[in-house]
Amino acid sequence: MQQEREQGQEQREVRHVHRVRMTPGARRVLRAAERLFYERGIHAVGVDLIAAEAGVTKKTLYDRFGSKEQIVVEYLAGRDERWRELLAARLDAVAGREPAVRAVAVFEASREWAAEYGSKGCSMINAHAEIGDPSHPAYPVITGQKRWMLDLFTGLAREIGAGGAGGAGGAGGAGGESGVAGADRLGRTLMLLHEGALVAHGLGVFPDPFGHAADEVRDLLGRV
């Protein structure tokens, strides 16, 4: 099964992500790095600038993290953890509702996140534009986060299919597929709508892409 192979790969990647213990000095470094990486880009920011902004020496920076690459890992993993916490809270608020309602809630959570933390778009997408090497220690954080989102949407799609939900012809979508294959296709469609909204928000090409994407999801699944 393709999805099982992908999930197994994600689990292996997550296990291989090394994290560091956060001391007060390390937290100062990470706060500075998070702001600089997101605002300016990873490659554009060097350790000298991070250390200066954090008010620590380069020795302290390397003592705590060992390398710039590890700071990137902590930056991306930290944002991912905070996003998952926010999303979990929003999904808890609609627990017990139809899976279609919970699918829309993901887009509403992303709109909330982007308004507060994501003025320049998705940090994972932005980072992937700079980090294309799978051997980079931050690479599994980036791909793991996207696989996790795909698993989330696929799980919701399978629940929608099991419930025989509405306008998408069950979980099969316009193509009329049914069962697991149809749910997987719907999960990918939801993922594409979500990722497209993230990119459109970062580019600022039109207002409220998350609201637009959520409306498309409602039309796809039958008005919810």
PDB file of C-alpha atoms in Angstrom:
ATOM      1  CA  MET A   1       0.000   0.000   0.000  1.00  0.00           C
ATOM      2  CA  GLN A   2       1.469   3.334  -1.114  1.00  0.00           C
ATOM      3  CA  GLN A   3       0.112   5.316   1.827  1.00  0.00           C
ATOM      4  CA  GLU A   4       1.469   2.794   4.329  1.00  0.00           C
ATOM      5  CA  ARG A   5       4.910   3.043   2.705  1.00  0.00           C
ATOM      6  CA  GLU A   6       4.750   6.854   2.863  1.00  0.00           C
ATOM      7  CA  GLN A   7       3.660   6.793   6.517  1.00  0.00           C
ATOM      8  CA  GLY A   8       6.483   4.410   7.352  1.00  0.00           C
ATOM      9  CA  GLN A   9       8.968   6.725   5.657  1.00  0.00           C
ATOM     10  CA  GLU A  10       7.610   9.693   7.613  1.00  0.00           C
ATOM     11  CA  GLN A  11       7.947   7.802  10.883  1.00  0.00           C
ATOM     12  CA  ARG A  12      11.568   6.953  10.074  1.00  0.00           C
ATOM     13  CA  GLU A  13      12.271  10.590   9.210  1.00  0.00           C
ATOM     14  CA  VAL A  14      10.707  11.887  12.427  1.00  0.00           C
ATOM     15  CA  ARG A  15      12.839   9.517  14.506  1.00  0.00           C
ATOM     16  CA  HIS A  16      15.970  10.842  12.822  1.00  0.00           C
ATOM     17  CA  VAL A  17      15.306  14.507  13.657  1.00  0.00           C
ATOM     18  CA  HIS A  18      17.759  15.497  16.379  1.00  0.00           C
ATOM     19  CA  ARG A  19      16.584  18.155  18.848  1.00  0.00           C
ATOM     20  CA  VAL A  20      18.565  20.104  21.420  1.00  0.00           C
ATOM     21  CA  ARG A  21      17.761  20.942  25.026  1.00  0.00           C
ATOM     22  CA  MET A  22      16.661  24.546  25.371  1.00  0.00           C
ATOM     23  CA  THR A  23      18.622  26.627  27.867  1.00  0.00           C
ATOM     24  CA  PRO A  24      17.857  30.345  28.398  1.00  0.00           C
ATOM     25  CA  GLY A  25      20.717  31.242  26.042  1.00  0.00           C
ATOM     26  CA  ALA A  26      19.501  28.779  23.440  1.00  0.00           C
ATOM     27  CA  ARG A  27      16.004  30.234  23.627  1.00  0.00           C
ATOM     28  CA  ARG A  28      17.354  33.732  22.971  1.00  0.00           C
ATOM     29  CA  VAL A  29      19.222  32.428  19.945  1.00  0.00           C
ATOM     30  CA  LEU A  30      16.182  30.606  18.652  1.00  0.00           C
ATOM     31  CA  ARG A  31      13.851  33.584  19.093  1.00  0.00           C
ATOM     32  CA  ALA A  32      16.223  35.754  17.084  1.00  0.00           C
ATOM     33  CA  ALA A  33      16.747  33.074  14.440  1.00  0.00           C
ATOM     34  CA  GLU A  34      13.023  32.427  14.047  1.00  0.00           C
ATOM     35  CA  ARG A  35      12.348  36.076  13.302  1.00  0.00           C
ATOM     36  CA  LEU A  36      15.321  36.499  10.979  1.00  0.00           C
ATOM     37  CA  PHE A  37      14.841  33.254   9.057  1.00  0.00           C
ATOM     38  CA  TYR A  38      11.177  33.933   8.453  1.00  0.00           C
ATOM     39  CA  GLU A  39      11.587  37.592   7.518  1.00  0.00           C
ATOM     40  CA  ARG A  40      14.773  37.341   5.420  1.00  0.00           C
ATOM     41  CA  GLY A  41      15.227  33.712   4.436  1.00  0.00           C
ATOM     42  CA  ILE A  42      17.488  30.994   5.779  1.00  0.00           C
ATOM     43  CA  HIS A  43      20.431  31.452   3.425  1.00  0.00           C
ATOM     44  CA  ALA A  44      20.407  35.239   3.837  1.00  0.00           C
ATOM     45  CA  VAL A  45      20.967  35.019   7.598  1.00  0.00           C
ATOM     46  CA  GLY A  46      24.327  34.073   9.070  1.00  0.00           C
ATOM     47  CA  VAL A  47      25.309  33.027  12.565  1.00  0.00           C
ATOM     48  CA  ASP A  48      27.023  36.370  13.201  1.00  0.00           C
ATOM     49  CA  LEU A  49      23.741  38.212  12.770  1.00  0.00           C
ATOM     50  CA  ILE A  50      21.808  35.668  14.834  1.00  0.00           C
ATOM     51  CA  ALA A  51      24.296  35.915  17.693  1.00  0.00           C
ATOM     52  CA  ALA A  52      24.258  39.716  17.580  1.00  0.00           C
ATOM     53  CA  GLU A  53      20.450  39.887  17.569  1.00  0.00           C
ATOM     54  CA  ALA A  54      20.263  37.369  20.415  1.00  0.00           C
ATOM     55  CA  GLY A  55      22.891  39.187  22.484  1.00  0.00           C
ATOM     56  CA  VAL A  56      25.119  36.110  22.788  1.00  0.00           C
ATOM     57  CA  THR A  57      28.567  35.202  21.546  1.00  0.00           C
ATOM     58  CA  LYS A  58      29.113  32.917  18.589  1.00  0.00           C
ATOM     59  CA  LYS A  59      30.724  30.489  21.028  1.00  0.00           C
ATOM     60  CA  THR A  60      27.492  30.320  23.024  1.00  0.00           C
ATOM     61  CA  LEU A  61      25.520  29.789  19.810  1.00  0.00           C
ATOM     62  CA  TYR A  62      27.723  26.885  18.718  1.00  0.00           C
ATOM     63  CA  ASP A  63      27.872  25.456  22.237  1.00  0.00           C
ATOM     64  CA  ARG A  64      24.085  25.276  22.335  1.00  0.00           C
ATOM     65  CA  PHE A  65      23.307  24.203  18.756  1.00  0.00           C
ATOM     66  CA  GLY A  66      26.518  22.943  17.184  1.00  0.00           C
ATOM     67  CA  SER A  67      25.691  24.345  13.739  1.00  0.00           C
ATOM     68  CA  LYS A  68      23.454  26.728  11.852  1.00  0.00           C
ATOM     69  CA  GLU A  69      21.696  23.685  10.388  1.00  0.00           C
ATOM     70  CA  GLN A  70      20.546  22.647  13.854  1.00  0.00           C
ATOM     71  CA  ILE A  71      19.138  26.109  14.474  1.00  0.00           C
ATOM     72  CA  VAL A  72      17.122  25.687  11.268  1.00  0.00           C
ATOM     73  CA  VAL A  73      15.826  22.351  12.568  1.00  0.00           C
ATOM     74  CA  GLU A  74      14.694  23.949  15.823  1.00  0.00           C
ATOM     75  CA  TYR A  75      13.134  26.910  14.002  1.00  0.00           C
ATOM     76  CA  LEU A  76      11.023  24.733  11.717  1.00  0.00           C
ATOM     77  CA  ALA A  77      10.206  22.065  14.292  1.00  0.00           C
ATOM     78  CA  GLY A  78       9.123  24.743  16.760  1.00  0.00           C
ATOM     79  CA  ARG A  79       6.774  26.376  14.273  1.00  0.00           C
ATOM     80  CA  ASP A  80       5.371  22.975  13.365  1.00  0.00           C
ATOM     81  CA  GLU A  81       4.705  22.150  17.018  1.00  0.00           C
ATOM     82  CA  ARG A  82       2.921  25.457  17.582  1.00  0.00           C
ATOM     83  CA  TRP A  83       0.833  24.993  14.431  1.00  0.00           C
ATOM     84  CA  ARG A  84      -0.210  21.496  15.509  1.00  0.00           C
ATOM     85  CA  GLU A  85      -1.189  22.804  18.941  1.00  0.00           C
ATOM     86  CA  LEU A  86      -3.350  25.545  17.432  1.00  0.00           C
ATOM     87  CA  LEU A  87      -4.935  23.125  14.964  1.00  0.00           C
ATOM     88  CA  ALA A  88      -5.638  20.548  17.680  1.00  0.00           C
ATOM     89  CA  ALA A  89      -7.447  23.180  19.726  1.00  0.00           C
ATOM     90  CA  ARG A  90      -9.587  24.217  16.746  1.00  0.00           C
ATOM     91  CA  LEU A  91     -10.414  20.613  15.886  1.00  0.00           C
ATOM     92  CA  ASP A  92     -11.252  19.887  19.524  1.00  0.00           C
ATOM     93  CA  ALA A  93     -13.770  22.722  19.316  1.00  0.00           C
ATOM     94  CA  VAL A  94     -15.651  20.850  16.566  1.00  0.00           C
ATOM     95  CA  ALA A  95     -15.085  17.348  17.941  1.00  0.00           C
ATOM     96  CA  GLY A  96     -18.094  15.155  17.322  1.00  0.00           C
ATOM     97  CA  ARG A  97     -19.207  17.212  14.334  1.00  0.00           C
ATOM     98  CA  GLU A  98     -19.316  15.821  10.803  1.00  0.00           C
ATOM     99  CA  PRO A  99     -15.888  15.235   9.243  1.00  0.00           C
ATOM    100  CA  ALA A 100     -16.742  17.780   6.546  1.00  0.00           C
ATOM    101  CA  VAL A 101     -17.126  20.425   9.255  1.00  0.00           C
ATOM    102  CA  ARG A 102     -13.761  19.416  10.698  1.00  0.00           C
ATOM    103  CA  ALA A 103     -12.168  19.635   7.250  1.00  0.00           C
ATOM    104  CA  VAL A 104     -13.374  23.221   6.898  1.00  0.00           C
ATOM    105  CA  ALA A 105     -12.069  23.915  10.416  1.00  0.00           C
ATOM    106  CA  VAL A 106      -8.538  23.119   9.208  1.00  0.00           C
ATOM    107  CA  PHE A 107      -8.758  25.952   6.680  1.00  0.00           C
ATOM    108  CA  GLU A 108     -10.186  28.300   9.281  1.00  0.00           C
ATOM    109  CA  ALA A 109      -7.325  27.408  11.634  1.00  0.00           C
ATOM    110  CA  SER A 110      -4.833  28.127   8.858  1.00  0.00           C
ATOM    111  CA  ARG A 111      -6.425  31.508   8.252  1.00  0.00           C
ATOM    112  CA  GLU A 112      -6.036  32.295  11.961  1.00  0.00           C
ATOM    113  CA  TRP A 113      -2.422  31.073  12.009  1.00  0.00           C
ATOM    114  CA  ALA A 114      -1.489  32.998   8.866  1.00  0.00           C
ATOM    115  CA  ALA A 115      -2.977  36.224  10.197  1.00  0.00           C
ATOM    116  CA  GLU A 116      -0.818  36.055  13.323  1.00  0.00           C
ATOM    117  CA  TYR A 117       2.300  34.121  12.330  1.00  0.00           C
ATOM    118  CA  GLY A 118       2.372  33.750   8.552  1.00  0.00           C
ATOM    119  CA  SER A 119       2.500  37.094   6.761  1.00  0.00           C
ATOM    120  CA  LYS A 120       5.129  35.731   4.350  1.00  0.00           C
ATOM    121  CA  GLY A 121       3.402  32.414   3.727  1.00  0.00           C
ATOM    122  CA  CYS A 122       4.188  28.905   4.868  1.00  0.00           C
ATOM    123  CA  SER A 123       7.573  28.580   6.561  1.00  0.00           C
ATOM    124  CA  MET A 124       7.859  24.963   5.369  1.00  0.00           C
ATOM    125  CA  ILE A 125       7.261  25.872   1.728  1.00  0.00           C
ATOM    126  CA  ASN A 126       9.633  28.815   2.029  1.00  0.00           C
ATOM    127  CA  ALA A 127      12.280  26.624   3.640  1.00  0.00           C
ATOM    128  CA  HIS A 128      11.910  23.920   1.000  1.00  0.00           C
ATOM    129  CA  ALA A 129      12.678  26.521  -1.671  1.00  0.00           C
ATOM    130  CA  GLU A 130      16.065  26.951   0.032  1.00  0.00           C
ATOM    131  CA  ILE A 131      16.643  23.413   1.300  1.00  0.00           C
ATOM    132  CA  GLY A 132      16.269  20.869  -1.471  1.00  0.00           C
ATOM    133  CA  ASP A 133      18.862  18.418  -0.236  1.00  0.00           C
ATOM    134  CA  PRO A 134      17.299  15.411   1.547  1.00  0.00           C
ATOM    135  CA  SER A 135      20.496  15.019   3.567  1.00  0.00           C
ATOM    136  CA  HIS A 136      19.968  18.387   5.276  1.00  0.00           C
ATOM    137  CA  PRO A 137      18.885  17.745   8.890  1.00  0.00           C
ATOM    138  CA  ALA A 138      15.860  20.034   8.503  1.00  0.00           C
ATOM    139  CA  TYR A 139      14.567  18.285   5.383  1.00  0.00           C
ATOM    140  CA  PRO A 140      12.579  15.610   7.263  1.00  0.00           C
ATOM    141  CA  VAL A 141      10.937  18.322   9.362  1.00  0.00           C
ATOM    142  CA  ILE A 142       9.666  19.998   6.197  1.00  0.00           C
ATOM    143  CA  THR A 143       8.477  16.874   4.403  1.00  0.00           C
ATOM    144  CA  GLY A 144       7.214  15.283   7.607  1.00  0.00           C
ATOM    145  CA  GLN A 145       4.961  18.239   8.302  1.00  0.00           C
ATOM    146  CA  LYS A 146       3.416  18.050   4.836  1.00  0.00           C
ATOM    147  CA  ARG A 147       2.944  14.286   5.058  1.00  0.00           C
ATOM    148  CA  TRP A 148       1.272  14.797   8.423  1.00  0.00           C
ATOM    149  CA  MET A 149      -1.155  17.260   6.846  1.00  0.00           C
ATOM    150  CA  LEU A 150      -1.876  14.839   4.010  1.00  0.00           C
ATOM    151  CA  ASP A 151      -2.564  12.075   6.541  1.00  0.00           C
ATOM    152  CA  LEU A 152      -4.929  14.416   8.388  1.00  0.00           C
ATOM    153  CA  PHE A 153      -6.891  15.263   5.250  1.00  0.00           C
ATOM    154  CA  THR A 154      -6.927  11.638   4.108  1.00  0.00           C
ATOM    155  CA  GLY A 155      -8.277  10.517   7.477  1.00  0.00           C
ATOM    156  CA  LEU A 156     -11.052  13.094   7.274  1.00  0.00           C
ATOM    157  CA  ALA A 157     -11.797  12.045   3.696  1.00  0.00           C
ATOM    158  CA  ARG A 158     -12.137   8.417   4.753  1.00  0.00           C
ATOM    159  CA  GLU A 159     -14.562   9.433   7.490  1.00  0.00           C
ATOM    160  CA  ILE A 160     -16.531  11.436   4.933  1.00  0.00           C
ATOM    161  CA  GLY A 161     -16.612   8.404   2.635  1.00  0.00           C
ATOM    162  CA  ALA A 162     -17.698   6.105   5.426  1.00  0.00           C
ATOM    163  CA  GLY A 163     -20.544   8.480   6.225  1.00  0.00           C
ATOM    164  CA  GLY A 164     -21.629   8.785   2.609  1.00  0.00           C
ATOM    165  CA  ALA A 165     -21.211  12.565   2.727  1.00  0.00           C
ATOM    166  CA  GLY A 166     -22.737  14.796   0.212  1.00  0.00           C
ATOM    167  CA  GLY A 167     -21.744  16.781  -2.769  1.00  0.00           C
ATOM    168  CA  ALA A 168     -18.482  15.037  -3.585  1.00  0.00           C
ATOM    169  CA  GLY A 169     -20.264  11.789  -4.346  1.00  0.00           C
ATOM    170  CA  GLY A 170     -19.130  10.203  -1.100  1.00  0.00           C
ATOM    171  CA  ALA A 171     -15.362  10.228  -0.827  1.00  0.00           C
ATOM    172  CA  GLY A 172     -14.911   9.616  -4.509  1.00  0.00           C
ATOM    173  CA  GLY A 173     -15.101  13.125  -5.872  1.00  0.00           C
ATOM    174  CA  ALA A 174     -16.133  13.956  -9.414  1.00  0.00           C
ATOM    175  CA  GLY A 175     -14.359  10.934 -10.814  1.00  0.00           C
ATOM    176  CA  GLY A 176     -16.785   8.584  -9.097  1.00  0.00           C
ATOM    177  CA  GLU A 177     -14.125   6.574  -7.303  1.00  0.00           C
ATOM    178  CA  SER A 178     -15.200   4.846  -4.133  1.00  0.00           C
ATOM    179  CA  GLY A 179     -13.645   3.280  -1.066  1.00  0.00           C
ATOM    180  CA  VAL A 180     -10.047   3.835  -0.060  1.00  0.00           C
ATOM    181  CA  ALA A 181      -8.933   5.021  -3.504  1.00  0.00           C
ATOM    182  CA  GLY A 182     -11.667   7.650  -3.595  1.00  0.00           C
ATOM    183  CA  ALA A 183     -10.880   8.809  -0.068  1.00  0.00           C
ATOM    184  CA  ASP A 184      -7.187   9.076  -0.879  1.00  0.00           C
ATOM    185  CA  ARG A 185      -8.007  11.138  -3.953  1.00  0.00           C
ATOM    186  CA  LEU A 186     -10.252  13.437  -1.918  1.00  0.00           C
ATOM    187  CA  GLY A 187      -7.562  13.770   0.751  1.00  0.00           C
ATOM    188  CA  ARG A 188      -5.079  14.894  -1.890  1.00  0.00           C
ATOM    189  CA  THR A 189      -7.623  17.360  -3.277  1.00  0.00           C
ATOM    190  CA  LEU A 190      -8.137  18.884   0.162  1.00  0.00           C
ATOM    191  CA  MET A 191      -4.368  19.053   0.607  1.00  0.00           C
ATOM    192  CA  LEU A 192      -3.950  20.824  -2.742  1.00  0.00           C
ATOM    193  CA  LEU A 193      -6.605  23.394  -1.817  1.00  0.00           C
ATOM    194  CA  HIS A 194      -4.882  23.976   1.505  1.00  0.00           C
ATOM    195  CA  GLU A 195      -1.382  24.298   0.051  1.00  0.00           C
ATOM    196  CA  GLY A 196      -2.652  26.566  -2.708  1.00  0.00           C
ATOM    197  CA  ALA A 197      -4.219  28.833  -0.095  1.00  0.00           C
ATOM    198  CA  LEU A 198      -0.924  28.951   1.806  1.00  0.00           C
ATOM    199  CA  VAL A 199       0.981  29.996  -1.308  1.00  0.00           C
ATOM    200  CA  ALA A 200      -1.640  32.538  -2.386  1.00  0.00           C
ATOM    201  CA  HIS A 201      -1.602  34.079   1.087  1.00  0.00           C
ATOM    202  CA  GLY A 202       2.173  34.420   1.027  1.00  0.00           C
ATOM    203  CA  LEU A 203       2.081  36.045  -2.413  1.00  0.00           C
ATOM    204  CA  GLY A 204      -0.817  38.339  -1.558  1.00  0.00           C
ATOM    205  CA  VAL A 205      -2.316  37.935  -5.018  1.00  0.00           C
ATOM    206  CA  PHE A 206      -5.926  38.093  -3.815  1.00  0.00           C
ATOM    207  CA  PRO A 207      -7.649  38.625  -0.460  1.00  0.00           C
ATOM    208  CA  ASP A 208      -8.593  35.834   1.949  1.00  0.00           C
ATOM    209  CA  PRO A 209      -7.405  32.754   0.052  1.00  0.00           C
ATOM    210  CA  PHE A 210      -8.231  30.551   3.047  1.00  0.00           C
ATOM    211  CA  GLY A 211     -11.833  31.727   3.013  1.00  0.00           C
ATOM    212  CA  HIS A 212     -12.002  31.079  -0.723  1.00  0.00           C
ATOM    213  CA  ALA A 213     -10.495  27.609  -0.288  1.00  0.00           C
ATOM    214  CA  ALA A 214     -12.921  26.833   2.565  1.00  0.00           C
ATOM    215  CA  ASP A 215     -15.832  27.785   0.299  1.00  0.00           C
ATOM    216  CA  GLU A 216     -14.472  25.411  -2.348  1.00  0.00           C
ATOM    217  CA  VAL A 217     -14.314  22.657   0.262  1.00  0.00           C
ATOM    218  CA  ARG A 218     -17.913  23.322   1.264  1.00  0.00           C
ATOM    219  CA  ASP A 219     -18.987  23.107  -2.386  1.00  0.00           C
ATOM    220  CA  LEU A 220     -16.949  19.945  -2.868  1.00  0.00           C
ATOM    221  CA  LEU A 221     -18.347  18.195   0.170  1.00  0.00           C
ATOM    222  CA  GLY A 222     -21.879  19.570   0.082  1.00  0.00           C
ATOM    223  CA  ARG A 223     -22.585  22.780   1.954  1.00  0.00           C
ATOM    224  CA  VAL A 224     -21.429  22.479   5.584  1.00  0.00           C
TER     225      VAL A 224
END
